[in-house]
Amino acid sequence: MFCILCNSEEKLYDGLCKSCYLKEFKLVELPEYTTFTVCSHCGATFKNNKWIQAGYYDDEIINDAIQKDITINDKLENVEMFTEITNNRGTVYECVLHVSGDILDTRIEKEYPIEVKVERGVCPDCSKFYSGYYEAVIQLRADDRKLEDTEISNADEFISSEIQRICKTNKLAYVTERIVLKEGVDYHIGSYNAAHKIAVNMQKQYGGLITESRKLVGHDKNKSRDLYRSWISVRLPSFHRDDFIEYKDKIIKIEKIGSHKFSGTNLDTGKTESLTWKEYENVNKVATMDDLRLTTITNITPTEIQVLDPDTYMTVDLQKTDNMNNLEIGQEINVIKIKNKTYIVI
Ligand SMILES: [Zn+2]
Ligand SMILES: [Zn+2]
């Protein structure tokens, strides 16, 4: 029998001599070009039915794009291959696929040119962002008063820096809308998890209370689950540092506002009182530093301090506490009148 290509007379494989057979042998079937999809907004790449945001590099993307569209000849054994990018014109990568393997007990290697084209798409996260999708609303409020301008601008800054931090790992960490209302500011946040984290951190920073409610807003047919939207209210306390509050017949001048507790000086005892936010509902703000009055000490005994009532100029005897040991007769001092009782404010 003769080889149909070179007429050589020897053992034939599919009508060809070994040399012609190896020359004609196709190690892989591959198309002229293949594609991969990149999100035109964020650069995420589509890989194995998933959008990958980071850590997926050009070489690997292009190699994967080629691998998904080629078929290796199943007669070939011990296959090895690698992709060489030979040129890049805009959205087209010209590549050469180097394939080697064993056939008829011979190691052969061949090169196959292939183009890889970039297709533009929109990943679901970006499509959510551009459609204004949001899972949660952070409602910034102040309890029993209007929010102050500085509180709003501080919260704006706080939320934006939190978003910048969280969005590195959570694509839905974005603010789609910021709405100023009479009662406060609403921030529409793409991701519930991000909104929840931010609200918790805001409470740690500014104190106050967080309450949360959610509403059914739809149904995701693909994942067959209900979709909820959450409203997370961050309620700043009615008082600030240096304000005076009433709590169970005690008058306390607030000195610290923390994430778990707030504390201050009990004006009756001069001692520090510390309350958890659970007690907040039992607290009333009763005065501010603007209510302080200046008066004069007229007498001091081991247990009492006598001052002039700033309104009536009558003398009033007040209980002396440990923090008043340095006071002297004739000295001017701040007092505050709350519910007809006068307190010395050190
Ligand atoms: Zn031949
Ligand atoms: Zn995207």
CSV table of C-alpha atoms and ligand atoms in Angstrom, one decimal:
chain,number,residue,atom,x,y,z
A,1,MET,CA,0.0,0.0,0.0
A,2,PHE,CA,1.1,3.5,-0.8
A,3,CYS,CA,0.7,6.7,1.1
A,4,ILE,CA,-1.8,8.8,-0.8
A,5,LEU,CA,0.3,12.0,-0.3
A,6,CYS,CA,3.9,10.9,-0.9
A,7,ASN,CA,3.5,7.5,-2.5
A,8,SER,CA,5.9,6.0,0.0
A,9,GLU,CA,5.3,2.3,0.6
A,10,GLU,CA,5.0,1.4,4.3
A,11,LYS,CA,2.6,0.9,7.1
A,12,LEU,CA,-0.3,3.4,6.7
A,13,TYR,CA,-2.4,5.3,9.1
A,14,ASP,CA,-5.7,6.5,7.6
A,15,GLY,CA,-4.1,6.1,4.2
A,16,LEU,CA,-1.0,8.0,5.1
A,17,CYS,CA,2.6,7.0,5.9
A,18,LYS,CA,3.7,7.8,9.5
A,19,SER,CA,5.5,11.0,8.4
A,20,CYS,CA,2.6,12.4,6.4
A,21,TYR,CA,0.1,11.3,9.1
A,22,LEU,CA,2.1,13.2,11.8
A,23,LYS,CA,2.4,16.2,9.5
A,24,GLU,CA,-1.4,16.3,8.8
A,25,PHE,CA,-2.4,15.4,12.3
A,26,LYS,CA,-4.6,18.1,14.0
A,27,LEU,CA,-3.8,18.2,17.7
A,28,VAL,CA,-6.9,20.4,18.4
A,29,GLU,CA,-10.0,21.7,16.7
A,30,LEU,CA,-10.3,25.4,17.3
A,31,PRO,CA,-12.4,28.2,15.9
A,32,GLU,CA,-10.9,31.2,14.1
A,33,TYR,CA,-11.7,33.4,17.1
A,34,THR,CA,-13.1,33.1,20.6
A,35,THR,CA,-14.4,35.8,23.0
A,36,PHE,CA,-14.6,36.8,26.6
A,37,THR,CA,-16.9,39.3,28.2
A,38,VAL,CA,-15.9,42.3,30.3
A,39,CYS,CA,-18.3,44.5,32.3
A,40,SER,CA,-17.9,47.9,30.7
A,41,HIS,CA,-18.5,49.7,34.0
A,42,CYS,CA,-16.3,47.9,36.5
A,43,GLY,CA,-14.1,45.7,34.4
A,44,ALA,CA,-15.3,42.4,36.0
A,45,THR,CA,-14.8,39.4,33.7
A,46,PHE,CA,-17.2,36.5,33.1
A,47,LYS,CA,-15.7,33.2,34.1
A,48,ASN,CA,-17.5,29.9,34.3
A,49,ASN,CA,-20.9,31.5,34.6
A,50,LYS,CA,-19.7,33.9,37.3
A,51,TRP,CA,-18.5,37.5,37.2
A,52,ILE,CA,-15.0,37.8,38.7
A,53,GLN,CA,-14.0,41.2,40.0
A,54,ALA,CA,-10.4,40.9,40.9
A,55,GLY,CA,-7.4,38.6,40.8
A,56,TYR,CA,-8.3,37.3,37.3
A,57,TYR,CA,-5.6,38.5,34.9
A,58,ASP,CA,-5.4,38.9,31.2
A,59,ASP,CA,-3.2,35.9,30.5
A,60,GLU,CA,-5.5,33.6,32.5
A,61,ILE,CA,-8.6,35.2,31.0
A,62,ILE,CA,-7.4,34.7,27.5
A,63,ASN,CA,-6.2,31.2,28.1
A,64,ASP,CA,-9.6,30.3,29.6
A,65,ALA,CA,-11.4,31.9,26.7
A,66,ILE,CA,-9.4,29.7,24.3
A,67,GLN,CA,-9.7,26.5,26.4
A,68,LYS,CA,-13.5,26.8,26.5
A,69,ASP,CA,-13.8,26.7,22.7
A,70,ILE,CA,-11.2,24.1,21.6
A,71,THR,CA,-11.5,20.3,21.3
A,72,ILE,CA,-8.4,18.2,21.8
A,73,ASN,CA,-8.0,15.3,19.5
A,74,ASP,CA,-8.7,12.3,21.7
A,75,LYS,CA,-5.9,10.2,20.0
A,76,LEU,CA,-3.4,12.6,21.4
A,77,GLU,CA,-1.8,11.6,24.8
A,78,ASN,CA,0.1,13.5,27.5
A,79,VAL,CA,-1.2,16.8,26.1
A,80,GLU,CA,0.5,20.0,27.1
A,81,MET,CA,-0.3,23.5,25.8
A,82,PHE,CA,0.2,27.1,26.5
A,83,THR,CA,-1.1,30.3,25.0
A,84,GLU,CA,1.2,33.0,23.7
A,85,ILE,CA,-0.2,36.5,23.1
A,86,THR,CA,1.6,37.8,20.1
A,87,ASN,CA,-0.3,41.0,19.5
A,88,ASN,CA,-3.0,43.2,21.0
A,89,ARG,CA,-5.1,45.5,18.8
A,90,GLY,CA,-7.7,47.3,20.9
A,91,THR,CA,-10.2,44.7,21.8
A,92,VAL,CA,-8.5,41.9,19.9
A,93,TYR,CA,-5.7,39.7,21.1
A,94,GLU,CA,-3.8,37.7,18.5
A,95,CYS,CA,-2.6,34.5,20.1
A,96,VAL,CA,-0.7,31.4,19.2
A,97,LEU,CA,-1.7,28.2,20.9
A,98,HIS,CA,1.2,25.8,21.4
A,99,VAL,CA,0.1,22.2,21.7
A,100,SER,CA,2.2,19.2,22.2
A,101,GLY,CA,1.5,15.5,22.8
A,102,ASP,CA,2.2,11.9,22.0
A,103,ILE,CA,0.8,10.2,18.9
A,104,LEU,CA,2.1,6.9,17.4
A,105,ASP,CA,4.8,6.9,20.1
A,106,THR,CA,6.1,10.2,18.8
A,107,ARG,CA,6.2,13.5,20.6
A,108,ILE,CA,4.9,16.2,18.3
A,109,GLU,CA,4.3,19.9,18.7
A,110,LYS,CA,2.2,22.4,16.6
A,111,GLU,CA,1.2,26.0,16.8
A,112,TYR,CA,-2.3,27.2,16.0
A,113,PRO,CA,-3.2,30.9,15.6
A,114,ILE,CA,-6.4,32.1,17.2
A,115,GLU,CA,-7.9,35.5,18.0
A,116,VAL,CA,-9.5,36.4,21.3
A,117,LYS,CA,-12.0,39.2,21.2
A,118,VAL,CA,-13.2,41.3,24.1
A,119,GLU,CA,-17.0,41.7,24.3
A,120,ARG,CA,-18.5,44.4,26.4
A,121,GLY,CA,-21.3,43.5,28.8
A,122,VAL,CA,-22.8,44.7,32.1
A,123,CYS,CA,-22.4,42.6,35.2
A,124,PRO,CA,-25.5,42.1,37.4
A,125,ASP,CA,-24.0,44.3,40.2
A,126,CYS,CA,-23.4,47.2,37.8
A,127,SER,CA,-26.8,46.7,36.3
A,128,LYS,CA,-28.3,46.9,39.8
A,129,PHE,CA,-26.3,50.1,40.5
A,130,TYR,CA,-27.4,51.8,37.3
A,131,SER,CA,-31.0,50.8,37.8
A,132,GLY,CA,-31.0,52.3,41.3
A,133,TYR,CA,-31.4,49.0,43.0
A,134,TYR,CA,-31.1,49.2,46.8
A,135,GLU,CA,-31.6,46.7,49.6
A,136,ALA,CA,-31.6,49.0,52.6
A,137,VAL,CA,-32.2,52.5,53.8
A,138,ILE,CA,-30.1,54.1,56.5
A,139,GLN,CA,-32.3,56.6,58.2
A,140,LEU,CA,-30.3,59.2,60.1
A,141,ARG,CA,-32.4,60.8,62.8
A,142,ALA,CA,-32.0,62.7,66.0
A,143,ASP,CA,-34.2,61.8,68.9
A,144,ASP,CA,-36.6,64.5,70.0
A,145,ARG,CA,-34.8,67.3,68.1
A,146,LYS,CA,-33.6,68.3,64.6
A,147,LEU,CA,-30.3,67.0,63.3
A,148,GLU,CA,-27.6,69.6,63.4
A,149,ASP,CA,-25.8,70.5,60.2
A,150,THR,CA,-22.5,69.3,61.5
A,151,GLU,CA,-24.1,66.0,62.4
A,152,ILE,CA,-25.4,65.6,58.9
A,153,SER,CA,-22.0,66.5,57.3
A,154,ASN,CA,-20.2,64.2,59.7
A,155,ALA,CA,-22.6,61.4,58.8
A,156,ASP,CA,-22.1,62.1,55.1
A,157,GLU,CA,-18.4,61.8,55.4
A,158,PHE,CA,-18.6,58.8,57.7
A,159,ILE,CA,-20.9,56.9,55.3
A,160,SER,CA,-18.8,57.8,52.3
A,161,SER,CA,-15.6,56.5,53.9
A,162,GLU,CA,-17.3,53.3,55.0
A,163,ILE,CA,-18.6,52.8,51.5
A,164,GLN,CA,-15.1,53.2,50.1
A,165,ARG,CA,-13.8,50.6,52.5
A,166,ILE,CA,-16.6,48.1,52.1
A,167,CYS,CA,-17.0,48.4,48.3
A,168,LYS,CA,-13.6,46.7,47.8
A,169,THR,CA,-15.2,43.4,48.8
A,170,ASN,CA,-18.9,44.1,48.2
A,171,LYS,CA,-19.9,45.5,44.8
A,172,LEU,CA,-23.3,46.5,46.1
A,173,ALA,CA,-21.8,48.8,48.7
A,174,TYR,CA,-22.9,52.0,47.1
A,175,VAL,CA,-25.3,54.9,47.9
A,176,THR,CA,-27.9,55.2,45.1
A,177,GLU,CA,-29.6,58.1,46.6
A,178,ARG,CA,-29.4,60.6,49.6
A,179,ILE,CA,-32.7,62.2,50.4
A,180,VAL,CA,-33.0,65.1,52.9
A,181,LEU,CA,-36.3,65.0,54.7
A,182,LYS,CA,-37.8,67.2,57.4
A,183,GLU,CA,-37.0,64.5,60.0
A,184,GLY,CA,-33.5,63.6,58.8
A,185,VAL,CA,-31.6,62.1,56.0
A,186,ASP,CA,-32.2,58.8,54.2
A,187,TYR,CA,-29.4,57.0,52.4
A,188,HIS,CA,-30.4,54.3,49.9
A,189,ILE,CA,-27.7,51.6,50.1
A,190,GLY,CA,-27.3,48.8,47.5
A,191,SER,CA,-26.3,46.1,49.9
A,192,TYR,CA,-28.1,45.3,53.1
A,193,ASN,CA,-24.9,43.8,54.7
A,194,ALA,CA,-23.0,47.0,53.9
A,195,ALA,CA,-25.8,49.2,55.3
A,196,HIS,CA,-26.0,47.1,58.5
A,197,LYS,CA,-22.2,47.4,59.1
A,198,ILE,CA,-22.3,51.1,58.5
A,199,ALA,CA,-25.2,51.7,60.9
A,200,VAL,CA,-23.5,49.6,63.6
A,201,ASN,CA,-20.3,51.6,63.1
A,202,MET,CA,-22.2,54.9,63.2
A,203,GLN,CA,-23.7,54.0,66.5
A,204,LYS,CA,-20.3,53.1,67.8
A,205,GLN,CA,-19.0,56.5,66.7
A,206,TYR,CA,-22.0,58.7,67.7
A,207,GLY,CA,-23.9,56.7,70.2
A,208,GLY,CA,-27.7,56.5,70.1
A,209,LEU,CA,-30.0,53.7,69.1
A,210,ILE,CA,-30.4,51.4,66.0
A,211,THR,CA,-33.8,50.0,65.1
A,212,GLU,CA,-34.5,47.9,62.1
A,213,SER,CA,-37.6,46.9,60.1
A,214,ARG,CA,-38.1,45.2,56.8
A,215,LYS,CA,-40.7,44.9,54.1
A,216,LEU,CA,-41.3,42.4,51.4
A,217,VAL,CA,-40.7,44.1,48.1
A,218,GLY,CA,-40.8,41.3,45.6
A,219,HIS,CA,-39.7,37.8,44.7
A,220,ASP,CA,-36.6,36.6,42.9
A,221,LYS,CA,-37.8,33.9,40.6
A,222,ASN,CA,-34.3,32.7,39.6
A,223,LYS,CA,-33.3,32.1,43.2
A,224,SER,CA,-36.9,31.5,44.3
A,225,ARG,CA,-36.7,33.6,47.4
A,226,ASP,CA,-38.5,36.6,48.7
A,227,LEU,CA,-36.8,40.0,48.4
A,228,TYR,CA,-36.9,42.3,51.4
A,229,ARG,CA,-35.9,45.9,51.8
A,230,SER,CA,-34.7,47.0,55.2
A,231,TRP,CA,-35.0,50.3,57.0
A,232,ILE,CA,-32.2,50.8,59.5
A,233,SER,CA,-32.8,53.8,61.7
A,234,VAL,CA,-29.8,55.4,63.4
A,235,ARG,CA,-31.2,57.6,66.1
A,236,LEU,CA,-28.7,60.0,67.6
A,237,PRO,CA,-29.3,60.8,71.2
A,238,SER,CA,-31.4,63.9,72.2
A,239,PHE,CA,-28.4,65.1,74.2
A,240,HIS,CA,-24.8,66.1,73.5
A,241,ARG,CA,-21.7,66.1,75.7
A,242,ASP,CA,-22.1,68.7,78.4
A,243,ASP,CA,-25.9,68.6,78.3
A,244,PHE,CA,-27.9,67.8,81.5
A,245,ILE,CA,-30.2,64.8,81.6
A,246,GLU,CA,-32.6,63.6,84.2
A,247,TYR,CA,-32.6,59.8,84.9
A,248,LYS,CA,-34.7,58.4,87.8
A,249,ASP,CA,-34.6,61.7,89.9
A,250,LYS,CA,-30.9,62.1,89.2
A,251,ILE,CA,-29.5,65.0,87.3
A,252,ILE,CA,-26.4,64.0,85.3
A,253,LYS,CA,-24.1,66.2,83.3
A,254,ILE,CA,-23.1,64.1,80.3
A,255,GLU,CA,-19.3,63.8,79.8
A,256,LYS,CA,-18.9,60.7,77.5
A,257,ILE,CA,-21.0,59.2,74.8
A,258,GLY,CA,-19.8,55.8,73.8
A,259,SER,CA,-21.0,52.8,71.8
A,260,HIS,CA,-22.3,50.8,74.7
A,261,LYS,CA,-22.7,53.5,77.4
A,262,PHE,CA,-23.0,57.1,78.1
A,263,SER,CA,-21.8,58.6,81.4
A,264,GLY,CA,-21.4,61.8,83.3
A,265,THR,CA,-21.4,63.5,86.7
A,266,ASN,CA,-24.3,63.1,89.1
A,267,LEU,CA,-24.8,66.7,90.2
A,268,ASP,CA,-26.2,65.6,93.7
A,269,THR,CA,-23.2,63.3,94.5
A,270,GLY,CA,-20.4,64.5,92.3
A,271,LYS,CA,-19.9,60.9,91.3
A,272,THR,CA,-19.8,59.4,87.8
A,273,GLU,CA,-22.9,57.7,86.6
A,274,SER,CA,-22.7,55.3,83.7
A,275,LEU,CA,-25.8,54.2,81.7
A,276,THR,CA,-26.2,51.7,78.9
A,277,TRP,CA,-28.2,52.6,75.8
A,278,LYS,CA,-30.9,50.3,77.0
A,279,GLU,CA,-31.7,52.9,79.7
A,280,TYR,CA,-31.9,55.6,77.1
A,281,GLU,CA,-35.7,55.5,76.9
A,282,ASN,CA,-35.8,56.5,80.6
A,283,VAL,CA,-33.6,59.6,80.1
A,284,ASN,CA,-34.8,63.2,79.5
A,285,LYS,CA,-32.6,66.0,78.5
A,286,VAL,CA,-33.4,68.9,80.9
A,287,ALA,CA,-30.8,71.6,80.3
A,288,THR,CA,-27.7,72.7,78.3
A,289,MET,CA,-24.6,74.7,79.1
A,290,ASP,CA,-26.6,77.8,77.9
A,291,ASP,CA,-28.7,77.5,81.1
A,292,LEU,CA,-25.7,77.9,83.4
A,293,ARG,CA,-25.8,81.0,85.7
A,294,LEU,CA,-22.9,82.7,87.4
A,295,THR,CA,-23.2,83.4,91.1
A,296,THR,CA,-21.1,83.8,94.2
A,297,ILE,CA,-20.2,81.6,97.1
A,298,THR,CA,-21.3,83.3,100.3
A,299,ASN,CA,-20.3,80.6,102.8
A,300,ILE,CA,-18.7,77.2,103.1
A,301,THR,CA,-19.2,74.6,105.9
A,302,PRO,CA,-17.8,71.1,106.1
A,303,THR,CA,-21.0,69.7,104.5
A,304,GLU,CA,-22.6,72.7,102.7
A,305,ILE,CA,-21.9,75.4,100.2
A,306,GLN,CA,-24.0,78.5,100.4
A,307,VAL,CA,-24.5,80.5,97.2
A,308,LEU,CA,-26.8,83.3,96.1
A,309,ASP,CA,-29.7,82.3,94.0
A,310,PRO,CA,-29.0,84.1,90.7
A,311,ASP,CA,-32.7,85.1,90.3
A,312,THR,CA,-33.7,86.1,93.9
A,313,TYR,CA,-30.3,86.8,95.4
A,314,MET,CA,-31.5,84.9,98.4
A,315,THR,CA,-28.9,82.5,99.9
A,316,VAL,CA,-29.3,78.8,99.2
A,317,ASP,CA,-27.5,76.0,101.1
A,318,LEU,CA,-26.3,73.2,98.8
A,319,GLN,CA,-24.9,69.9,99.8
A,320,LYS,CA,-21.1,69.8,99.5
A,321,THR,CA,-19.6,66.9,97.5
A,322,ASP,CA,-16.0,65.7,97.3
A,323,ASN,CA,-15.3,67.5,94.0
A,324,MET,CA,-16.0,70.9,95.8
A,325,ASN,CA,-13.1,70.8,98.2
A,326,ASN,CA,-11.2,73.5,96.4
A,327,LEU,CA,-13.9,76.1,96.4
A,328,GLU,CA,-13.5,79.3,98.4
A,329,ILE,CA,-15.9,81.9,99.9
A,330,GLY,CA,-16.3,84.9,97.6
A,331,GLN,CA,-15.5,82.8,94.5
A,332,GLU,CA,-17.7,83.0,91.4
A,333,ILE,CA,-19.2,79.7,90.4
A,334,ASN,CA,-21.6,78.3,87.8
A,335,VAL,CA,-24.9,76.9,89.0
A,336,ILE,CA,-27.9,75.5,87.1
A,337,LYS,CA,-31.5,75.5,88.2
A,338,ILE,CA,-33.4,72.5,87.2
A,339,LYS,CA,-37.0,71.9,88.3
A,340,ASN,CA,-36.6,74.7,91.0
A,341,LYS,CA,-33.5,73.0,92.5
A,342,THR,CA,-30.1,74.7,92.2
A,343,TYR,CA,-27.0,72.6,91.5
A,344,ILE,CA,-23.3,73.7,91.5
A,345,VAL,CA,-21.6,72.8,88.2
A,346,ILE,CA,-17.9,72.4,88.6
B,1,ZN,ZN,3.5,9.9,3.1
B,2,ZN,ZN,-19.7,45.6,36.6
